[in-house]
mmCIF file with all atom_site columns, C-alpha atoms in Angstrom:
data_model
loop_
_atom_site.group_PDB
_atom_site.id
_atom_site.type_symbol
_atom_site.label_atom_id
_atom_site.label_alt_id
_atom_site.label_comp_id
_atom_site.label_asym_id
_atom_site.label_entity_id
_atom_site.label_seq_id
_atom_site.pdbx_PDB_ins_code
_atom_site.Cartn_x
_atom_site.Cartn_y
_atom_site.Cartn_z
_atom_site.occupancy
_atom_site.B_iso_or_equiv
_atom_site.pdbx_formal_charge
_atom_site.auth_seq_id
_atom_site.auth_comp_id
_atom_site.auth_asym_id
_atom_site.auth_atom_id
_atom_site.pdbx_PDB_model_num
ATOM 1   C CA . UNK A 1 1   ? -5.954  0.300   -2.039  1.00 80.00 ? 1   UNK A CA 1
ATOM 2   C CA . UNK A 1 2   ? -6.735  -2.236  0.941   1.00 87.00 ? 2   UNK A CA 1
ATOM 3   C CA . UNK A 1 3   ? -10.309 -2.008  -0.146  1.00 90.00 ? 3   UNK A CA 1
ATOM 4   C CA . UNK A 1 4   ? -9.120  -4.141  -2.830  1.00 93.00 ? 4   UNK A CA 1
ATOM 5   C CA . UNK A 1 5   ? -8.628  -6.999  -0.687  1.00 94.00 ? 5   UNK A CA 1
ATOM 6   C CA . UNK A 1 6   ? -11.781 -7.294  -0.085  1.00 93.00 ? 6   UNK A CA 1
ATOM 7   C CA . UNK A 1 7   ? -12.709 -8.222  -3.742  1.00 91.00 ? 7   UNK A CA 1
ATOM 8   C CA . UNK A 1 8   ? -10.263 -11.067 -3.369  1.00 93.00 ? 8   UNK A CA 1
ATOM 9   C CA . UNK A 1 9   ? -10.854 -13.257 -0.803  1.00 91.00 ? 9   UNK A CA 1
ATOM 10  C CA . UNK A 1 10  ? -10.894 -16.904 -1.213  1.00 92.00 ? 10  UNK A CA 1
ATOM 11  C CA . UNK A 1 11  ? -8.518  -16.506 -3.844  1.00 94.00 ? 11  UNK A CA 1
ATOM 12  C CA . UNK A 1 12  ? -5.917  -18.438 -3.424  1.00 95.00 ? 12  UNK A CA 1
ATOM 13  C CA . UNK A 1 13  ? -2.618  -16.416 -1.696  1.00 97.00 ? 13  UNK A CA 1
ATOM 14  C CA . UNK A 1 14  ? 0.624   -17.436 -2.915  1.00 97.00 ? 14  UNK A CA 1
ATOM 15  C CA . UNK A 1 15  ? 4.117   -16.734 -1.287  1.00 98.00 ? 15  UNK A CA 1
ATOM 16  C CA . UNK A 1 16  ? 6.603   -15.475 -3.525  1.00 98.00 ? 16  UNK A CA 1
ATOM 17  C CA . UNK A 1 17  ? 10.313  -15.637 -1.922  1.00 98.00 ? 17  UNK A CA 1
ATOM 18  C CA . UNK A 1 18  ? 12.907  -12.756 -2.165  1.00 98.00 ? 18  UNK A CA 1
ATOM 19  C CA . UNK A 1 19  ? 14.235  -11.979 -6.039  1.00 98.00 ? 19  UNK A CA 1
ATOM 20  C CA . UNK A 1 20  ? 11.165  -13.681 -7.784  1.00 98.00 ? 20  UNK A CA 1
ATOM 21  C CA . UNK A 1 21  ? 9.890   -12.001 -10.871 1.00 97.00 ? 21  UNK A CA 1
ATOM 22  C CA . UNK A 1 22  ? 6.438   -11.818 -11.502 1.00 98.00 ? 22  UNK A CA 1
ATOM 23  C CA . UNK A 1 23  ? 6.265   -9.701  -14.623 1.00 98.00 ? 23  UNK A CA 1
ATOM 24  C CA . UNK A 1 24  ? 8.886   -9.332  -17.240 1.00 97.00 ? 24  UNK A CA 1
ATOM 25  C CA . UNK A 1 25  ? 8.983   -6.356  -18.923 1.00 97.00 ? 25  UNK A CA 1
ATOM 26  C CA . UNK A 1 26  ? 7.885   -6.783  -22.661 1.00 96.00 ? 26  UNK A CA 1
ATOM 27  C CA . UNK A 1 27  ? 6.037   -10.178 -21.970 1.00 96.00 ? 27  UNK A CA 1
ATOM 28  C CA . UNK A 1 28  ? 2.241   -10.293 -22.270 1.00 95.00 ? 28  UNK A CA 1
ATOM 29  C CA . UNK A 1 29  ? 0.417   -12.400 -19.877 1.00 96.00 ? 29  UNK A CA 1
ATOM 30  C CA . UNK A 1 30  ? -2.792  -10.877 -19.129 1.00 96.00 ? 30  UNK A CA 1
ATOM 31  C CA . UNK A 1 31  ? -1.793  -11.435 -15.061 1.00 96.00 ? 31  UNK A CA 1
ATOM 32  C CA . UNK A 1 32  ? -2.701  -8.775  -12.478 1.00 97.00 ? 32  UNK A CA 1
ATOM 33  C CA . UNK A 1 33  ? -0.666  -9.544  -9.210  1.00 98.00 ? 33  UNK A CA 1
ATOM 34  C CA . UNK A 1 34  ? -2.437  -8.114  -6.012  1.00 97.00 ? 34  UNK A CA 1
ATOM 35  C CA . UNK A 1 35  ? 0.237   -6.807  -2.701  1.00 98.00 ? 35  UNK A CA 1
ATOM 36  C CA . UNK A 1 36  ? -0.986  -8.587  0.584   1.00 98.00 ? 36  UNK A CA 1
ATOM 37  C CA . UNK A 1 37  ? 2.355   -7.987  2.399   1.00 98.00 ? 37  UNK A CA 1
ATOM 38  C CA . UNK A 1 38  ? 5.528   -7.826  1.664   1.00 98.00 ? 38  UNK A CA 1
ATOM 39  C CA . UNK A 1 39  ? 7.456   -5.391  -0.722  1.00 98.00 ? 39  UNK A CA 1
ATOM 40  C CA . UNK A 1 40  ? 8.015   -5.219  -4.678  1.00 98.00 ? 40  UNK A CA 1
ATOM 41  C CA . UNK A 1 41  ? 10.465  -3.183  -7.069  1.00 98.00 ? 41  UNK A CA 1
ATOM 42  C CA . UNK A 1 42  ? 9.065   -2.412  -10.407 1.00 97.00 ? 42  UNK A CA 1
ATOM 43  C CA . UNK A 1 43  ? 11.797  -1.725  -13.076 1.00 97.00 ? 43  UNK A CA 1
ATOM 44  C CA . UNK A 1 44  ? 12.559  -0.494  -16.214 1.00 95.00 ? 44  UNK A CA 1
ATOM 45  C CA . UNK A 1 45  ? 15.201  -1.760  -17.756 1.00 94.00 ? 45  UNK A CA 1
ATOM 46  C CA . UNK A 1 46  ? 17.875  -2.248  -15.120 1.00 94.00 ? 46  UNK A CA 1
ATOM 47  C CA . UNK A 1 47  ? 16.286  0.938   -12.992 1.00 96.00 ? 47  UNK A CA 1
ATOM 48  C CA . UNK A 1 48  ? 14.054  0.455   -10.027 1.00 97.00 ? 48  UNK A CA 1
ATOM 49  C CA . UNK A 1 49  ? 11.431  3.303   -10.502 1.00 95.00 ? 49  UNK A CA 1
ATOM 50  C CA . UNK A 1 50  ? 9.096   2.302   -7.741  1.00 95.00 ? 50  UNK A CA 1
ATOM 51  C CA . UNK A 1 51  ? 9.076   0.036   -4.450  1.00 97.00 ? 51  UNK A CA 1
ATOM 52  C CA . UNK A 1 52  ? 5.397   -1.576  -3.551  1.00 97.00 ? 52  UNK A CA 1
ATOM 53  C CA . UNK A 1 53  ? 4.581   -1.970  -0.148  1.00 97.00 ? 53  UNK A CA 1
ATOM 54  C CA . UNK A 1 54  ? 0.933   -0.853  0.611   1.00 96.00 ? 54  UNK A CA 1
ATOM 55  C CA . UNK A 1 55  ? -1.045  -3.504  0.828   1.00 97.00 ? 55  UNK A CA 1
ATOM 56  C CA . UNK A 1 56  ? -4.177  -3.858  -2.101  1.00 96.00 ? 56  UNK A CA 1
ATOM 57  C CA . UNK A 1 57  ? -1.918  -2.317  -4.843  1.00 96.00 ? 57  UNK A CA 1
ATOM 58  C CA . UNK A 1 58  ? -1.886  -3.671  -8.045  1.00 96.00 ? 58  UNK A CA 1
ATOM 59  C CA . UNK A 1 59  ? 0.407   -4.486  -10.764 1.00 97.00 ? 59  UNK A CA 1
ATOM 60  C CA . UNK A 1 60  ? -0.130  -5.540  -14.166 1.00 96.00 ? 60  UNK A CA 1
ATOM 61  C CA . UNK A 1 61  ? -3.340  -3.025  -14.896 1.00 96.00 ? 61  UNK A CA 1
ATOM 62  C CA . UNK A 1 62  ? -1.346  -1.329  -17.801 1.00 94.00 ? 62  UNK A CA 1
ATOM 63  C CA . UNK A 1 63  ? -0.637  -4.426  -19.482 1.00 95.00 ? 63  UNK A CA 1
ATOM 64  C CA . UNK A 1 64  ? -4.329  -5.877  -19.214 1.00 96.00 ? 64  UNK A CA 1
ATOM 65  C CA . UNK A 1 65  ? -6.391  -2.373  -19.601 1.00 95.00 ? 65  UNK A CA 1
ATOM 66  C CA . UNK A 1 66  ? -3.866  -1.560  -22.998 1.00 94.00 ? 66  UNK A CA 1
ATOM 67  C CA . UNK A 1 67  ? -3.902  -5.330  -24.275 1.00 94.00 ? 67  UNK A CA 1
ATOM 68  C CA . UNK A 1 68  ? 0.347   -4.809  -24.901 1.00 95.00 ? 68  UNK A CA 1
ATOM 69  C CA . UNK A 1 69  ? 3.359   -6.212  -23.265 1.00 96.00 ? 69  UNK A CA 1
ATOM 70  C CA . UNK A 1 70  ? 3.665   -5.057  -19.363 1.00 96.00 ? 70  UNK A CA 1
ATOM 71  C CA . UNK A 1 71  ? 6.365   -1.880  -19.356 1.00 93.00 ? 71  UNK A CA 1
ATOM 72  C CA . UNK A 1 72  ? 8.266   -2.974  -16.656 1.00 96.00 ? 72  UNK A CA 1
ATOM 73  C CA . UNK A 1 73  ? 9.781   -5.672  -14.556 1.00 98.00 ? 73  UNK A CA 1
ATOM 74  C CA . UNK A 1 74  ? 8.136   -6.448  -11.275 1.00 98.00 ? 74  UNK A CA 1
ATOM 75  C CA . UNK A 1 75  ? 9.920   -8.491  -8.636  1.00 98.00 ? 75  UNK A CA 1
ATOM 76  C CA . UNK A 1 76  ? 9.675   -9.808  -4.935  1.00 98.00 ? 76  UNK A CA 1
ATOM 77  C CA . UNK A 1 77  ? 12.727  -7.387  -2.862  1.00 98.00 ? 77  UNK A CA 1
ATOM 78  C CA . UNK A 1 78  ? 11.770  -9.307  -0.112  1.00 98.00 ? 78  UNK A CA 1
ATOM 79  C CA . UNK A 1 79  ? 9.681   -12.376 0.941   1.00 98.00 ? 79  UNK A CA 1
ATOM 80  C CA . UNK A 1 80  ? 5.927   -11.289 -0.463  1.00 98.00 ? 80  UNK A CA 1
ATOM 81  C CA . UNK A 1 81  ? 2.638   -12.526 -0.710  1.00 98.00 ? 81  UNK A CA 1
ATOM 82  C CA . UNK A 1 82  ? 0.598   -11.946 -3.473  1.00 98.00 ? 82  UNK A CA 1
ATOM 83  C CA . UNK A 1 83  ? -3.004  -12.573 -5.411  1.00 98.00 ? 83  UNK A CA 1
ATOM 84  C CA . UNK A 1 84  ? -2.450  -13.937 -9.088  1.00 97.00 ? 84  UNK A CA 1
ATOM 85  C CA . UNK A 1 85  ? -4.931  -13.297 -10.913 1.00 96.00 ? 85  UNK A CA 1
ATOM 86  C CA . UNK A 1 86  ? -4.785  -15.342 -14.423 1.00 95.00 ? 86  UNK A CA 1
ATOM 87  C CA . UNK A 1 87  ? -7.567  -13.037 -16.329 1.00 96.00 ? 87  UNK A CA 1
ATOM 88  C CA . UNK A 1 88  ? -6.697  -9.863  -15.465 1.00 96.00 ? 88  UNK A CA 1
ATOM 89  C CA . UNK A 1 89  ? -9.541  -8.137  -18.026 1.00 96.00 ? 89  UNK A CA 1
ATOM 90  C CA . UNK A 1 90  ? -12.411 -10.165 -16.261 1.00 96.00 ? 90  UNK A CA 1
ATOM 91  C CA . UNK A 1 91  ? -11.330 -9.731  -12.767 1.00 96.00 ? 91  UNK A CA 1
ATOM 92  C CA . UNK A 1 92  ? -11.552 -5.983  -13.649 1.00 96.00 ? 92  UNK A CA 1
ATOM 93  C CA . UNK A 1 93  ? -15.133 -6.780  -15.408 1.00 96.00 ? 93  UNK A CA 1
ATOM 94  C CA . UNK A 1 94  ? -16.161 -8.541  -12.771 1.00 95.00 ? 94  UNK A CA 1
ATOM 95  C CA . UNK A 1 95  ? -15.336 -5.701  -10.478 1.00 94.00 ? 95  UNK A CA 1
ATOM 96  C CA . UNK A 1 96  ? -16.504 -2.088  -10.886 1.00 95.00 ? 96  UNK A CA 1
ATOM 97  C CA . UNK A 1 97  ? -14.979 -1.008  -7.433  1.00 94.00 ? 97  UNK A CA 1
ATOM 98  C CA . UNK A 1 98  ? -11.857 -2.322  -8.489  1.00 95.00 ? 98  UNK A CA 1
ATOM 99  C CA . UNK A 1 99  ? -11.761 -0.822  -11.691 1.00 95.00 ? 99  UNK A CA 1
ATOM 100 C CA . UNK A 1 100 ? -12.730 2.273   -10.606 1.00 95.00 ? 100 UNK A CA 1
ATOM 101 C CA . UNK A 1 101 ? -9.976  2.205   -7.541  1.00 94.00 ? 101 UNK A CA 1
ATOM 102 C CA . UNK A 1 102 ? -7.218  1.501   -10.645 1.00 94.00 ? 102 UNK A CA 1
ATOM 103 C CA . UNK A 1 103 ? -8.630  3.960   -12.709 1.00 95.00 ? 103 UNK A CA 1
ATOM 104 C CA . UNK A 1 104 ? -7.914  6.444   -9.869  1.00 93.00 ? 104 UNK A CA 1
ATOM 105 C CA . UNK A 1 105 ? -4.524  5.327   -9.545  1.00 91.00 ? 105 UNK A CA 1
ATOM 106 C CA . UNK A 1 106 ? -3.715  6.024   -13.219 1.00 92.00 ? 106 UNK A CA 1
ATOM 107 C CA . UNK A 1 107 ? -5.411  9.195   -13.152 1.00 93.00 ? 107 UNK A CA 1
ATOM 108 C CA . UNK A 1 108 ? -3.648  10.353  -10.277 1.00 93.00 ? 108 UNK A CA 1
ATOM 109 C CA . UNK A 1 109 ? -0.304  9.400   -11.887 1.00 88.00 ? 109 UNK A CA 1
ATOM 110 C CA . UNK A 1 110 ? -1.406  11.254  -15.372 1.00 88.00 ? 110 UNK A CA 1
ATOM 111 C CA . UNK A 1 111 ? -1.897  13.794  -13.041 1.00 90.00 ? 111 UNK A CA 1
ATOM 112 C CA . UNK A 1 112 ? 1.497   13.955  -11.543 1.00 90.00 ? 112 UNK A CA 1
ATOM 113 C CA . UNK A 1 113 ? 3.728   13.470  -15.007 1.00 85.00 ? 113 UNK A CA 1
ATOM 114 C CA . UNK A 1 114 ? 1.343   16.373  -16.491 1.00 84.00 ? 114 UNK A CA 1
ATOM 115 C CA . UNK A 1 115 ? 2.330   18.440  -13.703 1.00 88.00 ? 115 UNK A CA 1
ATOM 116 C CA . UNK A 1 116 ? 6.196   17.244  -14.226 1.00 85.00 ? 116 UNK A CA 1
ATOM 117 C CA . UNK A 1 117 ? 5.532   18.174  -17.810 1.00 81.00 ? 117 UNK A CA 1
ATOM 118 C CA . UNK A 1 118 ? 4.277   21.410  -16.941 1.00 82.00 ? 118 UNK A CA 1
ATOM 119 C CA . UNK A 1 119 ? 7.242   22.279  -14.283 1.00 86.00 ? 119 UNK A CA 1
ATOM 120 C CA . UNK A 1 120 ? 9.671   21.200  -16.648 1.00 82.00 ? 120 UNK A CA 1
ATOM 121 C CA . UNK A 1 121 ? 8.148   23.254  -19.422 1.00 79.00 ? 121 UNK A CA 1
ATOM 122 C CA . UNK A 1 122 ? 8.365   26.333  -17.329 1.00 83.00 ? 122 UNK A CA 1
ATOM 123 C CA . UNK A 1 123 ? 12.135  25.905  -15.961 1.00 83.00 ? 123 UNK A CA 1
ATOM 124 C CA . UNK A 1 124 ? 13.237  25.822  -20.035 1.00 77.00 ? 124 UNK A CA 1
ATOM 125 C CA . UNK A 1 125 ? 10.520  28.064  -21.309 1.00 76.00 ? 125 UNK A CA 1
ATOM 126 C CA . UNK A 1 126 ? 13.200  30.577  -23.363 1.00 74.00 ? 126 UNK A CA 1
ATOM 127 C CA . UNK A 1 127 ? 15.851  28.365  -23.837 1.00 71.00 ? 127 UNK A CA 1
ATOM 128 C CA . UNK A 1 128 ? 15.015  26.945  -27.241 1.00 65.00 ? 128 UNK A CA 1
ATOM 129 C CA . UNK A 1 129 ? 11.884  25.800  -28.765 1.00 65.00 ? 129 UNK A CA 1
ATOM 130 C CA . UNK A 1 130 ? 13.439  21.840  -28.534 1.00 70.00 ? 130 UNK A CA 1
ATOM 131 C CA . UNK A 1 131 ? 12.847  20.565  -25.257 1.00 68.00 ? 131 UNK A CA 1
ATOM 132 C CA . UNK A 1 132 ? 9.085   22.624  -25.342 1.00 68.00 ? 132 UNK A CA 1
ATOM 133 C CA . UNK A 1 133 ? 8.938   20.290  -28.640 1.00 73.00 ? 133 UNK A CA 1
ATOM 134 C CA . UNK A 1 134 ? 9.731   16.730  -27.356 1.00 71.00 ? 134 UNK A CA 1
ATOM 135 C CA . UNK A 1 135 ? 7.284   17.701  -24.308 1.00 67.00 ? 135 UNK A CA 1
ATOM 136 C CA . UNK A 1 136 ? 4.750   18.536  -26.306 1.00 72.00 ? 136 UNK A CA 1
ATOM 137 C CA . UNK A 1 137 ? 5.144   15.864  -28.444 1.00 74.00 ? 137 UNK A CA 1
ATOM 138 C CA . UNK A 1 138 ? 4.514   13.299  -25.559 1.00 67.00 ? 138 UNK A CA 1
ATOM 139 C CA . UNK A 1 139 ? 1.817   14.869  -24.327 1.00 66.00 ? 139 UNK A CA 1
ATOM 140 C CA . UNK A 1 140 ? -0.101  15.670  -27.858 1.00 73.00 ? 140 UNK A CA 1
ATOM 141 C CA . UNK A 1 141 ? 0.579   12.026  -29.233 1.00 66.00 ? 141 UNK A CA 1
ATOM 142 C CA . UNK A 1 142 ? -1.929  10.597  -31.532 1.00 66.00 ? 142 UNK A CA 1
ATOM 143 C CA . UNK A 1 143 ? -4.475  8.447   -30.697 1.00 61.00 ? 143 UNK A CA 1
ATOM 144 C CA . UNK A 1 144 ? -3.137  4.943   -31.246 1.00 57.00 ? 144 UNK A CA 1
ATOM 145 C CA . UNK A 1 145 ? -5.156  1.554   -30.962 1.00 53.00 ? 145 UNK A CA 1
ATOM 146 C CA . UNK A 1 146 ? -4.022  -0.058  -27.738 1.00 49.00 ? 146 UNK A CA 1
ATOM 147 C CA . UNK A 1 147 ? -4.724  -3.336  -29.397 1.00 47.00 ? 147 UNK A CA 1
ATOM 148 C CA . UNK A 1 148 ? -5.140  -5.475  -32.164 1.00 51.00 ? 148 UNK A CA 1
ATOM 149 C CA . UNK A 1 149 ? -7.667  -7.709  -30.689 1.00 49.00 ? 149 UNK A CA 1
ATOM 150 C CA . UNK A 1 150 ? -11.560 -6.518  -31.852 1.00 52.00 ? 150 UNK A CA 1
ATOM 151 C CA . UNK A 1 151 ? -13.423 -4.966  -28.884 1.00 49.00 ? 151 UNK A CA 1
ATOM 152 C CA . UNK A 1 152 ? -15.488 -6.880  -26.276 1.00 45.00 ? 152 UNK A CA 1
ATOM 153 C CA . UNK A 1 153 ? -19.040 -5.646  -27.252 1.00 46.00 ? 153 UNK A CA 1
ATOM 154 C CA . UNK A 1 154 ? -19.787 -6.837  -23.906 1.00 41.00 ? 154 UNK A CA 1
ATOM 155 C CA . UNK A 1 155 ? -18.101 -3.918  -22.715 1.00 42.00 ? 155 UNK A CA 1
#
């Protein structure tokens, strides 16, 4: 994800001290903050699920790519510095290698909960037909507008 970097210099850095949030779960801003150094907790709810640290990751893509609220909570653990980027959906527009290095990300964690899925799918397989019906209920969803806003025919 460093190659992300790249994409963003002369943007404007900005230091974000220990405890800071920068997204609030169930807000909508449209923001996509970029990791230069430093370390970030994203949470759900009250739960950390994941701690930040390589430099070039991004936060916020979910948010911008589904046009909803962001899903979790993302804030400084320590003493960070960060890219901001207001319009998330044009910086990704703008930038095909970026897009492309987030769509790899997302694929690779669709990849990983499918293979959860799978595991856990296995370990009950003959011990009732309900947890093999929530699973596949998650994975089978129907396909739900991500939006209400009308598509960008300029994309």
């Amino acid at each position: 994800m460093r190659a992300v970097l790249e994409h963003c210099k002369g943007r404007a850095e900005t230091y974000v001290p220990a405890k800071t949030l920068l997204i609030r779960e169930g807000e909508t801003t449209g923001d996509l903050f970029i990791l230069i150094e430093g370390e970030l907790e994203v949470l759900k709810g009250d739960t950390i699920i994941a701690v930040v640290t390589e430099p070039g990751a991004i936060l916020g893509e979910m948010s911008v790519l589904l046009g909803q609220p962001h899903t979790g909570t993302v804030r400084a653990a320590t003493g960070s510095t960060v890219y901001k980027i207001d319009d998330g959906a044009g910086f990704l527009r703008e930038n095909s290698a970026v897009t492309l290095l987030v769509a790899t990300v997302l694929a690779q964690r669709l990849n990983a909960a499918t293979t959860y899925v799978a595991d856990i799918k296995r370990q009950y397989a003959g011990h009732g037909t309900m947890v093999g019906e929530v699973l596949e209920s998650l994975v089978n969803q129907p396909e739900s507008k991500a939006s209400d806003r009308e598509p960008d025919p300029r994309l």
